[in-house]
Amino acid sequence: AREFHASASATLANGTAATLLAGAASTFHDLVHVSLSNNSTVAASVVLLADGSAVKTIIVPASNTLIFDFTTPYPHPVVATNWSADMEDITGTTVVVDALFIKNL
């Protein structure tokens, strides 16, 4: 069943969006797990995006890690589109986003 999973990681800094997982033709990637680690002394607001549209906003406390395991997969709204993450531009702040997806063909 390993071929039905995909993992992804992105580092956010300077208010620049980053692709978590590139889309694949005829495949939905449903989100099942995400962890966010904030290394700074201020909280950061991170937006998870699918096909460029915001699907979830998460406030990551300063010097903290948050972990979300979804009881049911969060559906990928449009096949073959990217999952990405973005955050506000906070000087000296880096947030690492790790995610796990299930592939639905």
Short mmCIF file of N, CA and C in Angstrom, two decimals:
data_model
loop_
_atom_site.label_atom_id
_atom_site.label_comp_id
_atom_site.label_asym_id
_atom_site.label_seq_id
_atom_site.Cartn_x
_atom_site.Cartn_y
_atom_site.Cartn_z
N ALA A 1 0.81 -1.21 0.00
CA ALA A 1 0.00 0.00 0.00
C ALA A 1 0.85 1.26 0.00
N ARG A 2 2.18 1.11 -0.02
CA ARG A 2 3.05 2.28 0.02
C ARG A 2 2.85 3.20 -1.17
N GLU A 3 2.52 2.65 -2.31
CA GLU A 3 2.34 3.49 -3.50
C GLU A 3 1.11 4.39 -3.40
N PHE A 4 0.29 4.21 -2.39
CA PHE A 4 -0.90 5.03 -2.22
C PHE A 4 -0.68 6.19 -1.24
N HIS A 5 0.55 6.38 -0.79
CA HIS A 5 0.89 7.47 0.12
C HIS A 5 1.92 8.39 -0.52
N ALA A 6 1.90 9.65 -0.12
CA ALA A 6 2.92 10.61 -0.55
C ALA A 6 3.22 11.51 0.63
N SER A 7 4.50 11.74 0.87
CA SER A 7 4.88 12.66 1.93
C SER A 7 5.47 13.91 1.30
N ALA A 8 5.43 15.00 2.06
CA ALA A 8 5.90 16.28 1.53
C ALA A 8 6.42 17.14 2.66
N SER A 9 7.32 18.05 2.31
CA SER A 9 7.87 18.97 3.28
C SER A 9 8.20 20.29 2.59
N ALA A 10 8.00 21.38 3.32
CA ALA A 10 8.33 22.71 2.79
C ALA A 10 8.75 23.60 3.95
N THR A 11 9.66 24.50 3.67
CA THR A 11 10.10 25.48 4.66
C THR A 11 9.60 26.85 4.23
N LEU A 12 8.90 27.53 5.14
CA LEU A 12 8.34 28.85 4.85
C LEU A 12 9.15 29.93 5.55
N ALA A 13 9.46 30.99 4.83
CA ALA A 13 10.17 32.14 5.39
C ALA A 13 9.90 33.34 4.49
N ASN A 14 9.97 34.52 5.07
CA ASN A 14 9.86 35.78 4.32
C ASN A 14 8.55 35.95 3.57
N GLY A 15 7.49 35.29 4.00
CA GLY A 15 6.19 35.47 3.37
C GLY A 15 6.08 34.90 1.97
N THR A 16 6.96 33.95 1.63
CA THR A 16 6.95 33.35 0.30
C THR A 16 6.28 31.98 0.36
N ALA A 17 5.26 31.78 -0.49
CA ALA A 17 4.57 30.49 -0.54
C ALA A 17 5.52 29.41 -1.06
N ALA A 18 5.28 28.17 -0.63
CA ALA A 18 6.08 27.03 -1.08
C ALA A 18 5.16 25.87 -1.44
N THR A 19 5.52 25.15 -2.49
CA THR A 19 4.77 23.97 -2.89
C THR A 19 5.09 22.83 -1.93
N LEU A 20 4.04 22.24 -1.39
CA LEU A 20 4.20 21.06 -0.55
C LEU A 20 4.26 19.80 -1.41
N LEU A 21 3.31 19.67 -2.32
CA LEU A 21 3.21 18.49 -3.16
C LEU A 21 2.69 18.90 -4.52
N ALA A 22 3.44 18.58 -5.55
CA ALA A 22 3.02 18.90 -6.92
C ALA A 22 1.89 17.97 -7.34
N GLY A 23 0.96 18.50 -8.11
CA GLY A 23 -0.15 17.71 -8.60
C GLY A 23 0.30 16.64 -9.57
N ALA A 24 -0.49 15.60 -9.70
CA ALA A 24 -0.22 14.51 -10.64
C ALA A 24 -1.48 14.23 -11.43
N ALA A 25 -1.31 13.98 -12.71
CA ALA A 25 -2.46 13.74 -13.59
C ALA A 25 -3.34 12.62 -13.06
N SER A 26 -4.62 12.85 -13.06
CA SER A 26 -5.67 11.91 -12.65
C SER A 26 -5.53 11.37 -11.23
N THR A 27 -4.85 12.12 -10.34
CA THR A 27 -4.70 11.66 -8.95
C THR A 27 -5.09 12.77 -7.97
N PHE A 28 -5.99 12.42 -7.07
CA PHE A 28 -6.29 13.30 -5.94
C PHE A 28 -5.32 12.95 -4.82
N HIS A 29 -4.81 13.95 -4.12
CA HIS A 29 -3.97 13.73 -2.95
C HIS A 29 -4.71 14.29 -1.74
N ASP A 30 -5.32 13.41 -0.97
CA ASP A 30 -6.09 13.82 0.20
C ASP A 30 -5.18 13.90 1.42
N LEU A 31 -5.28 15.00 2.16
CA LEU A 31 -4.42 15.27 3.30
C LEU A 31 -4.87 14.47 4.53
N VAL A 32 -3.94 13.73 5.14
CA VAL A 32 -4.28 12.95 6.34
C VAL A 32 -3.49 13.39 7.57
N HIS A 33 -2.35 14.07 7.36
CA HIS A 33 -1.51 14.48 8.50
C HIS A 33 -0.72 15.71 8.10
N VAL A 34 -0.59 16.64 9.05
CA VAL A 34 0.28 17.79 8.84
C VAL A 34 0.90 18.18 10.18
N SER A 35 2.19 18.49 10.14
CA SER A 35 2.85 19.03 11.34
C SER A 35 3.54 20.32 10.94
N LEU A 36 3.53 21.28 11.87
CA LEU A 36 4.10 22.60 11.62
C LEU A 36 5.00 22.96 12.78
N SER A 37 6.22 23.34 12.49
CA SER A 37 7.20 23.67 13.52
C SER A 37 7.67 25.10 13.33
N ASN A 38 7.49 25.92 14.36
CA ASN A 38 7.84 27.34 14.33
C ASN A 38 9.07 27.56 15.19
N ASN A 39 10.14 28.10 14.58
CA ASN A 39 11.39 28.28 15.33
C ASN A 39 11.55 29.66 15.95
N SER A 40 10.58 30.53 15.78
CA SER A 40 10.77 31.92 16.21
C SER A 40 10.14 32.21 17.56
N THR A 41 10.28 33.47 17.98
CA THR A 41 9.73 33.91 19.27
C THR A 41 8.36 34.56 19.12
N VAL A 42 7.78 34.49 17.91
CA VAL A 42 6.44 35.03 17.69
C VAL A 42 5.59 33.96 16.97
N ALA A 43 4.29 34.01 17.20
CA ALA A 43 3.38 33.08 16.53
C ALA A 43 3.32 33.40 15.04
N ALA A 44 3.02 32.38 14.25
CA ALA A 44 2.92 32.55 12.80
C ALA A 44 1.61 31.96 12.30
N SER A 45 0.98 32.64 11.36
CA SER A 45 -0.25 32.17 10.74
C SER A 45 0.11 31.51 9.41
N VAL A 46 -0.18 30.21 9.29
CA VAL A 46 0.14 29.44 8.10
C VAL A 46 -1.16 29.05 7.41
N VAL A 47 -1.18 29.22 6.10
CA VAL A 47 -2.35 28.86 5.30
C VAL A 47 -1.98 27.68 4.41
N LEU A 48 -2.77 26.61 4.49
CA LEU A 48 -2.62 25.48 3.57
C LEU A 48 -3.53 25.74 2.38
N LEU A 49 -2.98 25.56 1.18
CA LEU A 49 -3.73 25.85 -0.04
C LEU A 49 -3.77 24.63 -0.96
N ALA A 50 -4.90 24.45 -1.62
CA ALA A 50 -5.04 23.43 -2.64
C ALA A 50 -5.58 24.14 -3.88
N ASP A 51 -4.91 23.96 -4.99
CA ASP A 51 -5.28 24.63 -6.24
C ASP A 51 -5.31 26.14 -6.05
N GLY A 52 -4.45 26.66 -5.18
CA GLY A 52 -4.36 28.10 -4.94
C GLY A 52 -5.41 28.66 -4.01
N SER A 53 -6.33 27.83 -3.54
CA SER A 53 -7.39 28.29 -2.64
C SER A 53 -7.10 27.84 -1.21
N ALA A 54 -7.32 28.73 -0.26
CA ALA A 54 -7.08 28.41 1.14
C ALA A 54 -8.06 27.35 1.61
N VAL A 55 -7.52 26.29 2.25
CA VAL A 55 -8.38 25.25 2.80
C VAL A 55 -8.32 25.19 4.33
N LYS A 56 -7.22 25.69 4.90
CA LYS A 56 -7.11 25.69 6.36
C LYS A 56 -6.05 26.70 6.77
N THR A 57 -6.37 27.49 7.80
CA THR A 57 -5.41 28.42 8.39
C THR A 57 -5.09 27.93 9.79
N ILE A 58 -3.80 27.88 10.10
CA ILE A 58 -3.34 27.36 11.38
C ILE A 58 -2.41 28.39 12.02
N ILE A 59 -2.68 28.73 13.26
CA ILE A 59 -1.80 29.62 14.02
C ILE A 59 -0.80 28.73 14.77
N VAL A 60 0.48 28.88 14.44
CA VAL A 60 1.52 28.08 15.07
C VAL A 60 2.18 28.93 16.15
N PRO A 61 2.04 28.54 17.42
CA PRO A 61 2.61 29.32 18.51
C PRO A 61 4.14 29.45 18.39
N ALA A 62 4.68 30.46 19.02
CA ALA A 62 6.12 30.68 19.02
C ALA A 62 6.85 29.48 19.62
N SER A 63 7.98 29.13 19.03
CA SER A 63 8.84 28.04 19.52
C SER A 63 8.05 26.79 19.85
N ASN A 64 7.22 26.36 18.89
CA ASN A 64 6.32 25.25 19.16
C ASN A 64 6.11 24.42 17.90
N THR A 65 5.58 23.22 18.09
CA THR A 65 5.21 22.34 16.99
C THR A 65 3.77 21.90 17.18
N LEU A 66 3.00 21.97 16.10
CA LEU A 66 1.61 21.49 16.12
C LEU A 66 1.50 20.29 15.19
N ILE A 67 0.71 19.30 15.60
CA ILE A 67 0.49 18.11 14.79
C ILE A 67 -1.00 17.89 14.64
N PHE A 68 -1.44 17.70 13.38
CA PHE A 68 -2.85 17.42 13.11
C PHE A 68 -2.93 16.09 12.36
N ASP A 69 -3.69 15.15 12.92
CA ASP A 69 -4.01 13.90 12.25
C ASP A 69 -5.51 13.93 12.01
N PHE A 70 -5.90 13.97 10.76
CA PHE A 70 -7.31 14.07 10.41
C PHE A 70 -7.96 12.70 10.52
N THR A 71 -9.10 12.61 11.20
CA THR A 71 -9.79 11.32 11.35
C THR A 71 -10.33 10.83 10.02
N THR A 72 -10.70 11.74 9.17
CA THR A 72 -11.02 11.40 7.79
C THR A 72 -10.15 12.30 6.91
N PRO A 73 -9.67 11.80 5.81
CA PRO A 73 -8.79 12.62 4.96
C PRO A 73 -9.46 13.91 4.52
N TYR A 74 -8.66 14.98 4.49
CA TYR A 74 -9.15 16.27 3.99
C TYR A 74 -9.06 16.20 2.47
N PRO A 75 -10.19 16.28 1.76
CA PRO A 75 -10.19 16.01 0.32
C PRO A 75 -9.46 17.07 -0.51
N HIS A 76 -8.74 16.59 -1.49
CA HIS A 76 -8.09 17.44 -2.49
C HIS A 76 -9.19 17.87 -3.45
N PRO A 77 -9.46 19.17 -3.58
CA PRO A 77 -10.63 19.61 -4.33
C PRO A 77 -10.54 19.47 -5.85
N VAL A 78 -9.33 19.55 -6.41
CA VAL A 78 -9.18 19.51 -7.87
C VAL A 78 -8.02 18.59 -8.22
N VAL A 79 -8.28 17.60 -9.05
CA VAL A 79 -7.24 16.66 -9.45
C VAL A 79 -6.09 17.38 -10.17
N ALA A 80 -4.88 16.86 -10.00
CA ALA A 80 -3.68 17.33 -10.71
C ALA A 80 -3.27 18.75 -10.36
N THR A 81 -3.64 19.22 -9.16
CA THR A 81 -3.22 20.56 -8.74
C THR A 81 -2.34 20.45 -7.49
N ASN A 82 -1.56 21.49 -7.26
CA ASN A 82 -0.60 21.49 -6.15
C ASN A 82 -1.26 21.73 -4.80
N TRP A 83 -0.63 21.16 -3.77
CA TRP A 83 -0.85 21.56 -2.39
C TRP A 83 0.30 22.50 -2.05
N SER A 84 0.03 23.61 -1.40
CA SER A 84 1.09 24.53 -1.02
C SER A 84 0.78 25.12 0.35
N ALA A 85 1.76 25.87 0.87
CA ALA A 85 1.61 26.52 2.16
C ALA A 85 2.17 27.92 2.06
N ASP A 86 1.60 28.83 2.83
CA ASP A 86 2.05 30.22 2.82
C ASP A 86 1.90 30.77 4.24
N MET A 87 2.69 31.77 4.54
CA MET A 87 2.57 32.44 5.83
C MET A 87 2.88 33.91 5.65
N GLU A 88 2.52 34.68 6.65
CA GLU A 88 2.80 36.11 6.61
C GLU A 88 4.30 36.35 6.66
N ASP A 89 4.73 37.53 6.25
CA ASP A 89 6.15 37.88 6.25
C ASP A 89 6.54 38.38 7.64
N ILE A 90 7.22 37.52 8.40
CA ILE A 90 7.68 37.86 9.74
C ILE A 90 9.20 37.72 9.75
N THR A 91 9.90 38.80 9.96
CA THR A 91 11.36 38.78 9.95
C THR A 91 11.90 37.78 10.97
N GLY A 92 12.83 36.95 10.52
CA GLY A 92 13.48 36.00 11.42
C GLY A 92 12.65 34.79 11.77
N THR A 93 11.55 34.56 11.05
CA THR A 93 10.68 33.43 11.37
C THR A 93 10.72 32.39 10.25
N THR A 94 10.90 31.16 10.65
CA THR A 94 10.86 30.04 9.71
C THR A 94 9.90 29.00 10.27
N VAL A 95 9.02 28.50 9.41
CA VAL A 95 8.09 27.44 9.79
C VAL A 95 8.31 26.28 8.83
N VAL A 96 8.50 25.08 9.38
CA VAL A 96 8.64 23.88 8.57
C VAL A 96 7.30 23.14 8.59
N VAL A 97 6.82 22.81 7.40
CA VAL A 97 5.54 22.11 7.24
C VAL A 97 5.83 20.73 6.67
N ASP A 98 5.38 19.69 7.35
CA ASP A 98 5.48 18.32 6.86
C ASP A 98 4.07 17.78 6.71
N ALA A 99 3.84 17.01 5.65
CA ALA A 99 2.49 16.50 5.41
C ALA A 99 2.52 15.08 4.85
N LEU A 100 1.43 14.38 5.05
CA LEU A 100 1.24 13.04 4.51
C LEU A 100 -0.10 13.02 3.78
N PHE A 101 -0.09 12.45 2.58
CA PHE A 101 -1.27 12.41 1.73
C PHE A 101 -1.58 10.97 1.33
N ILE A 102 -2.86 10.71 1.04
CA ILE A 102 -3.28 9.45 0.47
C ILE A 102 -3.65 9.74 -0.98
N LYS A 103 -3.15 8.90 -1.88
CA LYS A 103 -3.46 9.05 -3.31
C LYS A 103 -4.78 8.36 -3.62
N ASN A 104 -5.69 9.09 -4.24
CA ASN A 104 -6.96 8.53 -4.70
C ASN A 104 -6.97 8.62 -6.21
N LEU A 105 -6.96 7.47 -6.86
CA LEU A 105 -6.88 7.41 -8.32
C LEU A 105 -8.25 7.47 -8.96
#
